[in-house]
Short mmCIF file of C-alpha atoms in Angstrom, two decimals:
data_model
loop_
_atom_site.label_atom_id
_atom_site.label_comp_id
_atom_site.label_asym_id
_atom_site.label_seq_id
_atom_site.Cartn_x
_atom_site.Cartn_y
_atom_site.Cartn_z
CA ASP A 211 10.43 90.44 221.40
CA GLN A 212 13.21 91.15 223.68
CA GLN A 213 13.49 88.20 225.89
CA VAL A 214 16.50 89.62 227.87
CA LYS A 215 16.37 93.17 228.92
CA GLN A 216 19.20 95.40 230.73
CA ASN A 217 17.08 98.72 231.29
CA SER A 218 20.02 100.78 231.93
CA PRO A 219 21.95 101.77 228.95
CA SER A 220 24.91 103.40 231.11
CA LEU A 221 25.73 103.68 234.61
CA SER A 222 28.87 105.84 236.08
CA VAL A 223 30.72 104.88 239.05
CA GLN A 224 33.58 106.14 241.21
CA GLU A 225 37.03 104.11 241.18
CA GLY A 226 36.64 101.88 244.54
CA ARG A 227 33.07 101.86 244.83
CA ILE A 228 30.47 99.01 243.90
CA SER A 229 29.12 98.83 240.25
CA ILE A 230 25.68 97.23 240.05
CA LEU A 231 24.47 95.98 236.60
CA ASN A 232 21.14 94.58 236.29
CA CYS A 233 19.05 92.43 233.94
CA ASP A 234 15.80 91.11 233.51
CA TYR A 235 14.43 87.89 231.61
CA THR A 236 10.84 86.99 230.55
CA ASN A 237 11.38 83.09 229.36
CA SER A 238 11.17 81.10 232.61
CA MET A 239 12.36 78.23 230.69
CA PHE A 240 16.29 80.10 230.88
CA ASP A 241 18.43 78.28 233.24
CA TYR A 242 21.56 79.41 232.43
CA PHE A 243 23.01 83.03 232.70
CA LEU A 244 26.19 84.57 231.58
CA TRP A 245 27.87 87.84 231.59
CA TYR A 246 30.28 89.28 229.14
CA LYS A 247 32.04 92.08 228.63
CA LYS A 248 32.95 94.01 225.34
CA TYR A 249 35.81 96.71 224.47
CA PRO A 250 35.60 98.78 221.51
CA ALA A 251 36.77 96.68 218.44
CA GLU A 252 36.62 93.83 220.38
CA GLY A 253 34.31 90.60 220.47
CA PRO A 254 32.58 90.22 223.81
CA THR A 255 34.77 88.69 226.63
CA PHE A 256 33.25 85.75 228.86
CA LEU A 257 33.15 87.08 232.46
CA ILE A 258 31.20 84.90 234.69
CA SER A 259 28.30 82.69 234.56
CA ILE A 260 25.73 81.03 236.80
CA SER A 261 23.11 78.06 236.59
CA SER A 262 19.64 78.12 237.77
CA ILE A 263 20.61 75.78 240.52
CA LYS A 264 22.50 78.38 242.35
CA ASP A 265 21.40 82.05 243.71
CA LYS A 266 25.39 83.53 243.40
CA ASN A 267 28.24 82.76 242.14
CA GLU A 268 32.04 84.43 242.71
CA ASP A 269 35.01 84.90 240.98
CA GLY A 270 37.39 87.37 242.53
CA ARG A 271 35.90 91.03 242.39
CA PHE A 272 32.73 89.79 240.40
CA THR A 273 29.76 88.34 241.81
CA VAL A 274 26.40 87.26 240.05
CA PHE A 275 23.16 87.06 242.00
CA LEU A 276 20.08 85.20 240.75
CA ASN A 277 16.53 85.73 241.43
CA LYS A 278 14.51 83.27 239.97
CA SER A 279 11.18 84.25 241.05
CA ALA A 280 11.66 87.82 239.88
CA LYS A 281 13.51 86.49 236.60
CA HIS A 282 16.27 89.19 238.01
CA LEU A 283 20.12 88.69 237.77
CA SER A 284 22.75 91.32 238.63
CA LEU A 285 26.40 91.55 238.49
CA HIS A 286 28.28 93.57 241.37
CA ILE A 287 31.87 94.45 240.73
CA VAL A 288 33.87 95.46 244.00
CA PRO A 289 35.94 97.45 243.65
CA SER A 290 35.47 98.92 240.66
CA GLN A 291 38.46 100.04 238.61
CA PRO A 292 38.97 102.16 235.55
CA GLY A 293 39.91 99.02 233.37
CA ASP A 294 36.36 97.89 234.11
CA SER A 295 35.00 100.40 231.81
CA ALA A 296 33.54 98.78 229.03
CA VAL A 297 29.88 97.28 227.59
CA TYR A 298 28.22 94.94 229.79
CA PHE A 299 26.26 92.14 228.27
CA CYS A 300 23.96 89.60 230.31
CA ALA A 301 22.85 86.52 228.14
CA ALA A 302 20.31 83.56 228.96
CA SER A 303 19.95 80.15 227.61
CA ARG A 304 18.42 76.79 228.31
CA VAL A 305 20.90 74.18 229.73
CA THR A 306 19.73 72.06 227.12
CA GLY A 307 20.20 74.26 224.35
CA ASN A 308 23.11 76.44 222.77
CA GLN A 309 21.25 79.33 221.56
CA PHE A 310 22.31 82.51 223.57
CA TYR A 311 19.79 85.62 224.24
CA PHE A 312 21.60 88.96 224.65
CA GLY A 313 20.33 91.83 226.38
CA THR A 314 21.05 95.28 224.65
CA GLY A 315 24.39 95.95 227.13
CA THR A 316 25.10 98.66 229.98
CA SER A 317 27.93 100.93 229.33
CA LEU A 318 29.86 101.39 232.47
CA THR A 319 32.24 103.82 233.04
CA VAL A 320 34.42 104.03 236.13
CA ILE A 321 35.52 107.41 237.33
CA PRO A 322 39.42 107.67 238.47
CA ASP B 272 46.22 78.84 222.11
CA ALA B 273 44.97 80.89 219.16
CA GLY B 274 41.23 82.16 220.12
CA VAL B 275 38.40 82.99 217.70
CA THR B 276 39.95 84.61 214.65
CA GLN B 277 37.36 86.28 212.08
CA SER B 278 38.37 87.70 208.34
CA PRO B 279 37.80 90.25 207.22
CA THR B 280 37.80 92.97 209.88
CA HIS B 281 36.06 95.55 207.75
CA LEU B 282 33.74 95.12 204.27
CA ILE B 283 31.88 97.47 202.82
CA LYS B 284 29.30 96.12 200.14
CA THR B 285 26.53 97.68 198.16
CA ARG B 286 22.77 96.62 198.28
CA GLY B 287 21.82 93.58 196.38
CA GLN B 288 25.68 92.31 196.43
CA GLN B 289 26.94 88.96 198.30
CA VAL B 290 29.21 88.79 201.27
CA THR B 291 31.08 86.11 202.66
CA LEU B 292 32.51 86.30 206.28
CA ARG B 293 34.96 83.18 207.70
CA CYS B 294 35.57 82.10 211.29
CA SER B 295 37.81 79.94 212.60
CA PRO B 296 37.09 78.44 216.10
CA LYS B 297 39.34 78.66 219.45
CA SER B 298 41.37 75.44 219.26
CA GLY B 299 39.79 72.32 220.80
CA HIS B 300 36.24 73.67 219.73
CA ASP B 301 33.93 72.08 217.40
CA THR B 302 30.91 74.05 217.29
CA VAL B 303 30.53 77.70 215.62
CA SER B 304 27.75 80.08 216.10
CA TRP B 305 26.84 83.29 214.13
CA TYR B 306 25.68 86.40 215.57
CA GLN B 307 24.79 89.71 214.25
CA GLN B 308 25.14 92.82 216.36
CA ALA B 309 23.31 96.03 215.08
CA LEU B 310 24.29 99.18 216.55
CA GLY B 311 23.20 99.90 220.14
CA GLN B 312 21.77 96.48 220.50
CA GLY B 313 22.72 93.11 221.67
CA PRO B 314 24.17 90.27 219.63
CA GLN B 315 21.14 88.49 218.19
CA PHE B 316 21.67 84.82 217.40
CA ILE B 317 21.55 83.72 213.35
CA PHE B 318 22.63 79.96 213.42
CA GLN B 319 25.05 77.47 214.94
CA TYR B 320 27.10 74.76 213.10
CA TYR B 321 28.47 71.29 214.26
CA GLU B 322 29.48 68.36 212.53
CA GLU B 323 29.09 70.44 209.19
CA GLU B 324 25.37 70.81 209.69
CA GLU B 325 23.16 73.73 210.80
CA ARG B 326 21.76 72.79 214.32
CA GLN B 327 19.83 75.93 215.42
CA ARG B 328 18.81 78.63 213.64
CA GLY B 329 17.47 82.00 214.93
CA ASN B 330 14.68 84.19 213.06
CA PHE B 331 16.79 85.17 210.32
CA PRO B 332 15.80 84.95 206.55
CA ASP B 333 17.09 82.43 204.38
CA ARG B 334 19.16 85.23 202.72
CA PHE B 335 21.89 84.38 205.64
CA SER B 336 23.25 80.81 205.37
CA GLY B 337 26.36 79.31 206.27
CA HIS B 338 28.68 76.56 206.37
CA GLN B 339 30.90 74.46 208.24
CA PHE B 340 34.19 72.97 207.10
CA PRO B 341 35.91 69.39 208.43
CA ASN B 342 38.39 71.51 210.09
CA TYR B 343 35.48 73.29 212.09
CA SER B 344 35.77 76.46 210.51
CA SER B 345 32.85 78.25 209.26
CA GLU B 346 31.71 80.83 206.73
CA LEU B 347 28.38 82.99 206.67
CA ASN B 348 26.84 83.81 203.74
CA VAL B 349 24.56 86.76 203.25
CA ASN B 350 22.98 86.91 199.88
CA ALA B 351 20.96 90.48 198.22
CA LEU B 352 22.36 92.56 200.51
CA LEU B 353 20.14 95.13 202.12
CA LEU B 354 21.06 98.24 204.07
CA GLY B 355 19.50 97.01 207.55
CA ASP B 356 22.24 94.09 207.02
CA SER B 357 24.94 96.59 208.32
CA ALA B 358 26.05 95.29 211.54
CA LEU B 359 28.90 93.71 213.56
CA TYR B 360 29.02 90.00 212.71
CA LEU B 361 30.43 87.89 215.59
CA CYS B 362 31.36 84.10 215.43
CA ALA B 363 31.56 82.51 218.91
CA SER B 364 32.97 78.98 219.47
CA SER B 365 32.37 76.22 221.66
CA LEU B 366 32.57 72.82 222.74
CA PHE B 367 29.26 70.53 221.73
CA GLN B 368 27.88 69.12 224.47
CA ARG B 369 24.34 68.00 225.80
CA GLU B 370 24.43 70.91 228.10
CA VAL B 371 25.29 74.25 227.17
CA ASP B 372 28.80 75.67 227.42
CA THR B 373 30.48 79.19 227.49
CA GLN B 374 30.88 80.40 224.16
CA TYR B 375 33.93 82.60 223.25
CA PHE B 376 33.85 85.18 220.82
CA GLY B 377 35.78 86.42 217.98
CA PRO B 378 36.50 90.35 217.35
CA GLY B 379 33.89 90.63 214.80
CA THR B 380 33.60 91.49 210.96
CA ARG B 381 32.23 94.99 210.42
CA LEU B 382 29.76 95.21 207.74
CA THR B 383 28.65 98.17 205.79
CA VAL B 384 25.92 98.13 203.09
CA LEU B 385 25.73 101.38 200.99
#
């Protein structure tokens, strides 16, 4: 049973434009969410996180939005750069736990 | 500051064999989690070790076992390998706290079962 879902396997965006990656979850007990970026032949790299007490968290070009009522989060990358081309995974956990549940990933391609 | 390291990088085994994968956590971290990432899927949680004990376990059979050493490094053992065990095995480390902490991943070990 997939508790975290990323329904778009791939996304292509022009350099300089906004990239929006989406993630849905089903377990209402999740209250901590993260985004990871993964390049080929490397492990996932932590990008940004958000806890359920917030609805937005920013770090430079990256912003994560959380809509608890819709059980939906999104990652915005502005402006997108060719180096952002990678697979992006969202993950969810309970604050009191350490088991992360991952989505299946979205492959982002930023076209120069 | 050394990040999470894993060995070996690649491994080829045949069905029925046993395999041991190794992980050294990021400096300062005391907790190690193992994940299996099949092709086209996200990482799936196998188990987590802290203070040399298995603290949490995902939905994996007993063929998957682990160990944590006093220096916080960890091993993942898989017995009676099946073709479906072919995957990228990721190790992640963190600092054990009452509340969840960000996990940092190693590059993974690519296991191929023939």
